[in-house]
Amino acid sequence: LYRNRLTLYLAAWVALAVTSLAARYLLQTELITLLEELFWVGRDSIWVQFGPMTIGAFFAGALGAASSVLLNMQRHGAQEHGYFDRKYGLRGLLLPILGALFGVVIALIWAAVCYFVDLDGLDIWISSLPALLAFLVGFGQEWLYGAR
């Protein structure tokens, strides 16, 4: 029962993250326009410059964590004594949220660096670095915590 529900929950996280990341990168101009209108500021505002970067890192961290847990669940269940308990389920519930939060922290640190070095936060290559790092950190969370 835990395994089926957790699989559905994690698959929903993966679907949300993939959809959001696709929208973030494919519809960047619309996202920038939305942020300009939402905060009533211009394109050079810090919220508009680094908002898409933070959104991308948030969902990339969640995607990395959810896909890692799904992969490890499948590997764990294939073992001869692959017992699946509540503690494993609770960890699976929290890891996508923690991956998303790590993504935000990484994006905020990178945004501060970009702000002080005067890099364009709307450049697709510059803003993709925190998302890539957030995905890697999210994917490696179980290894980082020693919870495999």
Tab-separated table of N, CA and C in Angstrom:
chain	number	residue	atom	x	y	z
A	1	LEU	N	0.824	-1.192	0.000
A	1	LEU	CA	0.000	0.000	0.000
A	1	LEU	C	0.872	1.262	0.000
A	2	TYR	N	1.903	1.288	0.877
A	2	TYR	CA	2.784	2.460	0.930
A	2	TYR	C	3.506	2.646	-0.391
A	3	ARG	N	3.954	1.539	-0.939
A	3	ARG	CA	4.727	1.616	-2.171
A	3	ARG	C	3.885	2.165	-3.330
A	4	ASN	N	2.661	1.712	-3.465
A	4	ASN	CA	1.799	2.188	-4.555
A	4	ASN	C	1.476	3.671	-4.415
A	5	ARG	N	1.159	4.081	-3.215
A	5	ARG	CA	0.829	5.499	-2.998
A	5	ARG	C	2.046	6.395	-3.159
A	6	LEU	N	3.186	5.923	-2.671
A	6	LEU	CA	4.408	6.712	-2.817
A	6	LEU	C	4.833	6.791	-4.277
A	7	THR	N	4.642	5.730	-5.023
A	7	THR	CA	4.951	5.758	-6.454
A	7	THR	C	4.076	6.774	-7.176
A	8	LEU	N	2.806	6.819	-6.840
A	8	LEU	CA	1.907	7.797	-7.439
A	8	LEU	C	2.313	9.224	-7.063
A	9	TYR	N	2.639	9.437	-5.804
A	9	TYR	CA	3.070	10.749	-5.314
A	9	TYR	C	4.337	11.208	-6.029
A	10	LEU	N	5.314	10.321	-6.136
A	10	LEU	CA	6.575	10.689	-6.778
A	10	LEU	C	6.410	10.876	-8.282
A	11	ALA	N	5.566	10.066	-8.900
A	11	ALA	CA	5.293	10.253	-10.327
A	11	ALA	C	4.615	11.598	-10.570
A	12	ALA	N	3.755	12.024	-9.650
A	12	ALA	CA	3.130	13.339	-9.769
A	12	ALA	C	4.176	14.446	-9.632
A	13	TRP	N	5.135	14.297	-8.721
A	13	TRP	CA	6.215	15.270	-8.590
A	13	TRP	C	7.031	15.339	-9.871
A	14	VAL	N	7.344	14.174	-10.443
A	14	VAL	CA	8.123	14.152	-11.687
A	14	VAL	C	7.350	14.843	-12.807
A	15	ALA	N	6.063	14.545	-12.926
A	15	ALA	CA	5.250	15.165	-13.975
A	15	ALA	C	5.165	16.680	-13.785
A	16	LEU	N	4.950	17.126	-12.551
A	16	LEU	CA	4.888	18.563	-12.278
A	16	LEU	C	6.218	19.236	-12.585
A	17	ALA	N	7.311	18.621	-12.168
A	17	ALA	CA	8.628	19.218	-12.383
A	17	ALA	C	8.991	19.271	-13.860
A	18	VAL	N	8.720	18.211	-14.599
A	18	VAL	CA	9.029	18.203	-16.031
A	18	VAL	C	8.188	19.246	-16.762
A	19	THR	N	6.907	19.326	-16.434
A	19	THR	CA	6.033	20.311	-17.064
A	19	THR	C	6.480	21.738	-16.733
A	20	SER	N	6.814	21.978	-15.487
A	20	SER	CA	7.235	23.314	-15.067
A	20	SER	C	8.579	23.703	-15.677
A	21	LEU	N	9.506	22.760	-15.749
A	21	LEU	CA	10.798	23.059	-16.363
A	21	LEU	C	10.651	23.318	-17.858
A	22	ALA	N	9.802	22.542	-18.507
A	22	ALA	CA	9.567	22.781	-19.934
A	22	ALA	C	8.946	24.159	-20.145
A	23	ALA	N	7.986	24.514	-19.317
A	23	ALA	CA	7.362	25.832	-19.432
A	23	ALA	C	8.355	26.937	-19.116
A	24	ARG	N	9.211	26.728	-18.129
A	24	ARG	CA	10.191	27.740	-17.738
A	24	ARG	C	11.166	28.037	-18.877
A	25	TYR	N	11.623	26.995	-19.575
A	25	TYR	CA	12.607	27.206	-20.637
A	25	TYR	C	11.980	27.507	-21.994
A	26	LEU	N	10.821	26.966	-22.276
A	26	LEU	CA	10.189	27.214	-23.569
A	26	LEU	C	9.399	28.519	-23.607
A	27	LEU	N	8.882	28.930	-22.477
A	27	LEU	CA	8.057	30.137	-22.403
A	27	LEU	C	8.702	31.206	-21.522
A	28	GLN	N	9.995	31.402	-21.678
A	28	GLN	CA	10.707	32.334	-20.806
A	28	GLN	C	10.222	33.767	-20.982
A	29	THR	N	9.943	34.193	-22.193
A	29	THR	CA	9.488	35.580	-22.386
A	29	THR	C	8.133	35.814	-21.718
A	30	GLU	N	7.249	34.827	-21.781
A	30	GLU	CA	5.953	34.967	-21.111
A	30	GLU	C	6.122	34.983	-19.596
A	31	LEU	N	7.063	34.193	-19.096
A	31	LEU	CA	7.324	34.182	-17.651
A	31	LEU	C	7.889	35.518	-17.192
A	32	ILE	N	8.764	36.099	-17.987
A	32	ILE	CA	9.327	37.403	-17.641
A	32	ILE	C	8.236	38.474	-17.643
A	33	THR	N	7.355	38.421	-18.632
A	33	THR	CA	6.239	39.362	-18.681
A	33	THR	C	5.332	39.192	-17.470
A	34	LEU	N	5.065	37.949	-17.094
A	34	LEU	CA	4.245	37.689	-15.912
A	34	LEU	C	4.893	38.259	-14.657
A	35	LEU	N	6.192	38.066	-14.494
A	35	LEU	CA	6.881	38.595	-13.310
A	35	LEU	C	6.892	40.118	-13.310
A	36	GLU	N	7.042	40.731	-14.486
A	36	GLU	CA	6.995	42.191	-14.561
A	36	GLU	C	5.636	42.725	-14.124
A	37	GLU	N	4.595	42.077	-14.575
A	37	GLU	CA	3.250	42.530	-14.217
A	37	GLU	C	2.893	42.175	-12.778
A	38	LEU	N	3.389	41.052	-12.297
A	38	LEU	CA	3.078	40.623	-10.935
A	38	LEU	C	3.708	41.548	-9.896
A	39	PHE	N	4.963	41.929	-10.118
A	39	PHE	CA	5.663	42.771	-9.146
A	39	PHE	C	5.622	44.257	-9.495
A	40	TRP	N	5.016	44.644	-10.635
A	40	TRP	CA	4.920	46.027	-11.078
A	40	TRP	C	6.291	46.678	-11.199
A	41	VAL	N	7.201	45.959	-11.799
A	41	VAL	CA	8.566	46.460	-11.968
A	41	VAL	C	8.992	46.256	-13.421
A	42	GLY	N	10.154	46.802	-13.746
A	42	GLY	CA	10.693	46.657	-15.094
A	42	GLY	C	11.542	45.405	-15.235
A	43	ARG	N	12.038	45.229	-16.442
A	43	ARG	CA	12.818	44.041	-16.776
A	43	ARG	C	14.144	43.984	-16.022
A	44	ASP	N	14.665	45.132	-15.593
A	44	ASP	CA	15.955	45.155	-14.911
A	44	ASP	C	15.840	44.942	-13.400
A	45	SER	N	14.650	44.682	-12.906
A	45	SER	CA	14.446	44.438	-11.484
A	45	SER	C	15.052	43.096	-11.082
A	46	ILE	N	15.455	43.001	-9.838
A	46	ILE	CA	16.070	41.771	-9.334
A	46	ILE	C	15.076	40.607	-9.342
A	47	TRP	N	13.788	40.894	-9.134
A	47	TRP	CA	12.775	39.835	-9.121
A	47	TRP	C	12.588	39.240	-10.507
A	48	VAL	N	12.675	40.087	-11.505
A	48	VAL	CA	12.500	39.621	-12.881
A	48	VAL	C	13.788	38.981	-13.394
A	49	GLN	N	14.922	39.534	-13.012
A	49	GLN	CA	16.203	39.001	-13.467
A	49	GLN	C	16.459	37.581	-12.966
A	50	PHE	N	16.130	37.325	-11.702
A	50	PHE	CA	16.504	36.051	-11.099
A	50	PHE	C	15.316	35.168	-10.726
A	51	GLY	N	14.107	35.604	-11.015
A	51	GLY	CA	12.921	34.786	-10.749
A	51	GLY	C	12.876	33.503	-11.558
A	52	PRO	N	13.062	33.583	-12.883
A	52	PRO	CA	13.045	32.345	-13.667
A	52	PRO	C	14.149	31.359	-13.260
A	53	MET	N	15.310	31.883	-12.885
A	53	MET	CA	16.397	31.026	-12.430
A	53	MET	C	15.990	30.265	-11.174
A	54	THR	N	15.355	30.945	-10.249
A	54	THR	CA	14.935	30.320	-9.002
A	54	THR	C	13.831	29.301	-9.240
A	55	ILE	N	12.899	29.621	-10.115
A	55	ILE	CA	11.827	28.676	-10.442
A	55	ILE	C	12.404	27.412	-11.079
A	56	GLY	N	13.350	27.590	-11.998
A	56	GLY	CA	13.978	26.442	-12.639
A	56	GLY	C	14.750	25.571	-11.664
A	57	ALA	N	15.482	26.202	-10.749
A	57	ALA	CA	16.250	25.432	-9.768
A	57	ALA	C	15.327	24.709	-8.795
A	58	PHE	N	14.227	25.329	-8.424
A	58	PHE	CA	13.249	24.697	-7.531
A	58	PHE	C	12.756	23.384	-8.127
A	59	PHE	N	12.278	23.458	-9.365
A	59	PHE	CA	11.710	22.262	-9.982
A	59	PHE	C	12.772	21.261	-10.410
A	60	ALA	N	13.975	21.714	-10.729
A	60	ALA	CA	15.046	20.777	-11.065
A	60	ALA	C	15.475	19.981	-9.836
A	61	GLY	N	15.545	20.626	-8.677
A	61	GLY	CA	15.870	19.905	-7.444
A	61	GLY	C	14.809	18.887	-7.083
A	62	ALA	N	13.546	19.268	-7.259
A	62	ALA	CA	12.455	18.334	-6.985
A	62	ALA	C	12.471	17.170	-7.969
A	63	LEU	N	12.762	17.452	-9.232
A	63	LEU	CA	12.831	16.390	-10.238
A	63	LEU	C	13.954	15.422	-9.936
A	64	GLY	N	15.107	15.929	-9.574
A	64	GLY	CA	16.232	15.056	-9.239
A	64	GLY	C	15.925	14.165	-8.054
A	65	ALA	N	15.331	14.735	-7.017
A	65	ALA	CA	15.023	13.950	-5.820
A	65	ALA	C	13.937	12.918	-6.088
A	66	ALA	N	12.879	13.306	-6.775
A	66	ALA	CA	11.780	12.373	-7.033
A	66	ALA	C	12.224	11.231	-7.938
A	67	SER	N	12.995	11.540	-8.959
A	67	SER	CA	13.451	10.468	-9.851
A	67	SER	C	14.442	9.551	-9.157
A	68	SER	N	15.254	10.094	-8.262
A	68	SER	CA	16.186	9.262	-7.504
A	68	SER	C	15.450	8.310	-6.572
A	69	VAL	N	14.438	8.809	-5.888
A	69	VAL	CA	13.670	7.952	-4.982
A	69	VAL	C	12.928	6.875	-5.768
A	70	LEU	N	12.357	7.236	-6.915
A	70	LEU	CA	11.675	6.234	-7.741
A	70	LEU	C	12.642	5.148	-8.201
A	71	LEU	N	13.828	5.552	-8.608
A	71	LEU	CA	14.831	4.591	-9.048
A	71	LEU	C	15.264	3.683	-7.905
A	72	ASN	N	15.514	4.269	-6.742
A	72	ASN	CA	15.940	3.471	-5.590
A	72	ASN	C	14.816	2.591	-5.049
A	73	MET	N	13.571	3.036	-5.157
A	73	MET	CA	12.436	2.196	-4.758
A	73	MET	C	12.365	0.957	-5.639
A	74	GLN	N	12.553	1.148	-6.927
A	74	GLN	CA	12.514	0.019	-7.846
A	74	GLN	C	13.664	-0.947	-7.555
A	75	ARG	N	14.842	-0.408	-7.308
A	75	ARG	CA	16.003	-1.237	-6.989
A	75	ARG	C	15.814	-1.956	-5.653
A	76	HIS	N	15.267	-1.256	-4.673
A	76	HIS	CA	15.054	-1.830	-3.349
A	76	HIS	C	13.991	-2.933	-3.386
A	77	GLY	N	12.937	-2.707	-4.147
A	77	GLY	CA	11.863	-3.690	-4.235
A	77	GLY	C	12.265	-4.946	-4.974
A	78	ALA	N	13.289	-4.865	-5.833
A	78	ALA	CA	13.738	-6.037	-6.586
A	78	ALA	C	14.615	-6.967	-5.754
A	79	GLN	N	15.055	-6.517	-4.589
A	79	GLN	CA	15.886	-7.370	-3.728
A	79	GLN	C	15.037	-8.477	-3.120
A	80	GLU	N	15.716	-9.511	-2.668
A	80	GLU	CA	15.001	-10.655	-2.099
A	80	GLU	C	14.241	-10.266	-0.841
A	81	HIS	N	14.866	-9.482	0.016
A	81	HIS	CA	14.222	-9.033	1.261
A	81	HIS	C	14.016	-7.527	1.208
A	82	GLY	N	13.418	-7.044	0.125
A	82	GLY	CA	13.193	-5.611	-0.062
A	82	GLY	C	11.986	-5.138	0.721
A	83	TYR	N	12.080	-5.153	2.049
A	83	TYR	CA	10.968	-4.746	2.907
A	83	TYR	C	10.736	-3.249	2.767
A	84	PHE	N	9.498	-2.870	2.650
A	84	PHE	CA	9.120	-1.479	2.433
A	84	PHE	C	8.293	-1.019	3.621
A	85	ASP	N	8.811	-0.119	4.416
A	85	ASP	CA	8.118	0.288	5.636
A	85	ASP	C	7.745	1.769	5.590
A	86	ARG	N	7.130	2.228	6.678
A	86	ARG	CA	6.674	3.612	6.764
A	86	ARG	C	7.826	4.603	6.746
A	87	LYS	N	8.942	4.219	7.346
A	87	LYS	CA	10.084	5.117	7.393
A	87	LYS	C	10.596	5.397	5.968
A	88	TYR	N	10.625	4.375	5.134
A	88	TYR	CA	11.024	4.572	3.742
A	88	TYR	C	10.019	5.463	3.034
A	89	GLY	N	8.749	5.269	3.324
A	89	GLY	CA	7.715	6.092	2.713
A	89	GLY	C	7.819	7.542	3.136
A	90	LEU	N	8.101	7.798	4.418
A	90	LEU	CA	8.236	9.173	4.902
A	90	LEU	C	9.431	9.859	4.252
A	91	ARG	N	10.517	9.135	4.119
A	91	ARG	CA	11.693	9.703	3.459
A	91	ARG	C	11.368	10.028	2.003
A	92	GLY	N	10.622	9.159	1.353
A	92	GLY	CA	10.230	9.410	-0.020
A	92	GLY	C	9.315	10.610	-0.161
A	93	LEU	N	8.494	10.864	0.861
A	93	LEU	CA	7.621	12.039	0.835
A	93	LEU	C	8.408	13.337	0.982
A	94	LEU	N	9.441	13.312	1.787
A	94	LEU	CA	10.177	14.541	2.095
A	94	LEU	C	11.255	14.895	1.091
A	95	LEU	N	11.853	13.909	0.437
A	95	LEU	CA	13.003	14.202	-0.414
A	95	LEU	C	12.694	15.144	-1.594
A	96	PRO	N	11.554	15.037	-2.283
A	96	PRO	CA	11.305	16.039	-3.338
A	96	PRO	C	11.171	17.462	-2.801
A	97	ILE	N	10.594	17.603	-1.637
A	97	ILE	CA	10.460	18.934	-1.036
A	97	ILE	C	11.828	19.469	-0.633
A	98	LEU	N	12.662	18.604	-0.048
A	98	LEU	CA	14.016	19.030	0.318
A	98	LEU	C	14.854	19.351	-0.912
A	99	GLY	N	14.689	18.576	-1.975
A	99	GLY	CA	15.400	18.873	-3.219
A	99	GLY	C	14.996	20.217	-3.786
A	100	ALA	N	13.713	20.526	-3.718
A	100	ALA	CA	13.234	21.821	-4.193
A	100	ALA	C	13.799	22.958	-3.346
A	101	LEU	N	13.838	22.769	-2.045
A	101	LEU	CA	14.385	23.813	-1.167
A	101	LEU	C	15.888	23.997	-1.379
A	102	PHE	N	16.611	22.891	-1.582
A	102	PHE	CA	18.037	23.013	-1.915
A	102	PHE	C	18.211	23.766	-3.229
A	103	GLY	N	17.322	23.530	-4.173
A	103	GLY	CA	17.377	24.258	-5.435
A	103	GLY	C	17.214	25.750	-5.250
A	104	VAL	N	16.305	26.144	-4.377
A	104	VAL	CA	16.106	27.574	-4.105
A	104	VAL	C	17.348	28.174	-3.444
A	105	VAL	N	17.934	27.453	-2.505
A	105	VAL	CA	19.146	27.957	-1.838
A	105	VAL	C	20.279	28.113	-2.844
A	106	ILE	N	20.457	27.124	-3.698
A	106	ILE	CA	21.507	27.193	-4.715
A	106	ILE	C	21.246	28.370	-5.654
A	107	ALA	N	20.003	28.550	-6.063
A	107	ALA	CA	19.661	29.656	-6.970
A	107	ALA	C	19.882	31.007	-6.305
A	108	LEU	N	19.545	31.126	-5.029
A	108	LEU	CA	19.758	32.400	-4.339
A	108	LEU	C	21.242	32.733	-4.205
A	109	ILE	N	22.045	31.729	-3.933
A	109	ILE	CA	23.499	31.958	-3.853
A	109	ILE	C	24.042	32.370	-5.219
A	110	TRP	N	23.617	31.668	-6.271
A	110	TRP	CA	24.079	31.998	-7.618
A	110	TRP	C	23.542	33.367	-8.061
A	111	ALA	N	22.333	33.707	-7.663
A	111	ALA	CA	21.780	35.022	-7.995
A	111	ALA	C	22.590	36.131	-7.330
A	112	ALA	N	23.016	35.904	-6.089
A	112	ALA	CA	23.852	36.904	-5.412
A	112	ALA	C	25.188	37.065	-6.132
A	113	VAL	N	25.779	35.956	-6.549
A	113	VAL	CA	27.038	36.031	-7.294
A	113	VAL	C	26.824	36.779	-8.606
A	114	CYS	N	25.766	36.442	-9.316
A	114	CYS	CA	25.476	37.113	-10.594
A	114	CYS	C	25.211	38.601	-10.401
A	115	TYR	N	24.539	38.945	-9.322
A	115	TYR	CA	24.221	40.347	-9.054
A	115	TYR	C	25.492	41.156	-8.806
A	116	PHE	N	26.400	40.622	-7.996
A	116	PHE	CA	27.604	41.371	-7.645
A	116	PHE	C	28.659	41.347	-8.751
A	117	VAL	N	28.647	40.323	-9.596
A	117	VAL	CA	29.589	40.247	-10.709
A	117	VAL	C	28.998	40.895	-11.965
A	118	ASP	N	27.724	41.254	-11.899
A	118	ASP	CA	26.992	41.918	-12.977
A	118	ASP	C	26.821	41.003	-14.196
A	119	LEU	N	26.374	39.763	-13.930
A	119	LEU	CA	26.017	38.834	-14.999
A	119	LEU	C	24.516	38.931	-15.256
A	120	ASP	N	24.124	38.694	-16.483
A	120	ASP	CA	22.716	38.766	-16.862
A	120	ASP	C	21.989	37.523	-16.368
A	121	GLY	N	21.063	37.698	-15.442
A	121	GLY	CA	20.320	36.574	-14.885
A	121	GLY	C	19.321	35.975	-15.841
A	122	LEU	N	19.013	36.675	-16.939
A	122	LEU	CA	18.068	36.163	-17.922
A	122	LEU	C	18.739	35.372	-19.032
A	123	ASP	N	20.071	35.349	-19.046
A	123	ASP	CA	20.789	34.538	-20.031
A	123	ASP	C	20.516	33.063	-19.730
A	124	ILE	N	20.133	32.318	-20.750
A	124	ILE	CA	19.697	30.937	-20.558
A	124	ILE	C	20.825	30.058	-20.028
A	125	TRP	N	22.053	30.304	-20.440
A	125	TRP	CA	23.171	29.468	-19.991
A	125	TRP	C	23.552	29.789	-18.551
A	126	ILE	N	23.537	31.051	-18.209
A	126	ILE	CA	23.869	31.444	-16.835
A	126	ILE	C	22.791	30.968	-15.863
A	127	SER	N	21.540	31.080	-16.272
A	127	SER	CA	20.451	30.684	-15.368
A	127	SER	C	20.234	29.175	-15.321
A	128	SER	N	20.853	28.423	-16.210
A	128	SER	CA	20.706	26.962	-16.186
A	128	SER	C	21.675	26.285	-15.219
A	129	LEU	N	22.730	26.966	-14.847
A	129	LEU	CA	23.712	26.353	-13.940
A	129	LEU	C	23.125	25.969	-12.582
A	130	PRO	N	22.348	26.836	-11.925
A	130	PRO	CA	21.770	26.405	-10.648
A	130	PRO	C	20.779	25.259	-10.809
A	131	ALA	N	20.048	25.221	-11.915
A	131	ALA	CA	19.100	24.127	-12.132
A	131	ALA	C	19.836	22.808	-12.300
A	132	LEU	N	20.924	22.830	-13.022
A	132	LEU	CA	21.713	21.607	-13.204
A	132	LEU	C	22.295	21.138	-11.871
A	133	LEU	N	22.842	22.063	-11.115
A	133	LEU	CA	23.399	21.704	-9.810
A	133	LEU	C	22.310	21.236	-8.853
A	134	ALA	N	21.153	21.876	-8.896
A	134	ALA	CA	20.034	21.462	-8.037
A	134	ALA	C	19.554	20.060	-8.399
A	135	PHE	N	19.518	19.746	-9.693
A	135	PHE	CA	19.134	18.396	-10.109
A	135	PHE	C	20.127	17.373	-9.565
A	136	LEU	N	21.415	17.663	-9.673
A	136	LEU	CA	22.436	16.729	-9.184
A	136	LEU	C	22.374	16.559	-7.670
A	137	VAL	N	22.188	17.651	-6.948
A	137	VAL	CA	22.068	17.563	-5.492
A	137	VAL	C	20.794	16.817	-5.108
A	138	GLY	N	19.702	17.106	-5.786
A	138	GLY	CA	18.451	16.398	-5.516
A	138	GLY	C	18.568	14.919	-5.799
A	139	PHE	N	19.228	14.568	-6.898
A	139	PHE	CA	19.387	13.166	-7.266
A	139	PHE	C	20.285	12.427	-6.276
A	140	GLY	N	21.254	13.117	-5.700
A	140	GLY	CA	22.186	12.471	-4.780
A	140	GLY	C	21.826	12.597	-3.312
A	141	GLN	N	20.628	13.026	-3.001
A	141	GLN	CA	20.265	13.243	-1.599
A	141	GLN	C	20.325	11.974	-0.758
A	142	GLU	N	19.810	10.887	-1.267
A	142	GLU	CA	19.828	9.657	-0.478
A	142	GLU	C	21.249	9.235	-0.177
A	143	TRP	N	22.146	9.465	-1.125
A	143	TRP	CA	23.541	9.153	-0.892
A	143	TRP	C	24.144	10.129	0.117
A	144	LEU	N	23.767	11.415	0.029
A	144	LEU	CA	24.296	12.425	0.953
A	144	LEU	C	23.891	12.139	2.396
A	145	TYR	N	22.650	11.710	2.587
A	145	TYR	CA	22.160	11.448	3.931
A	145	TYR	C	22.533	10.057	4.425
A	146	GLY	N	23.074	9.222	3.567
A	146	GLY	CA	23.398	7.849	3.954
A	146	GLY	C	22.149	7.034	4.168
A	147	ALA	N	21.083	7.349	3.456
A	147	ALA	CA	19.787	6.714	3.701
A	147	ALA	C	19.449	5.655	2.664
A	148	ARG	N	20.390	5.203	1.899
A	148	ARG	CA	20.107	4.188	0.878
A	148	ARG	C	19.736	2.939	1.517
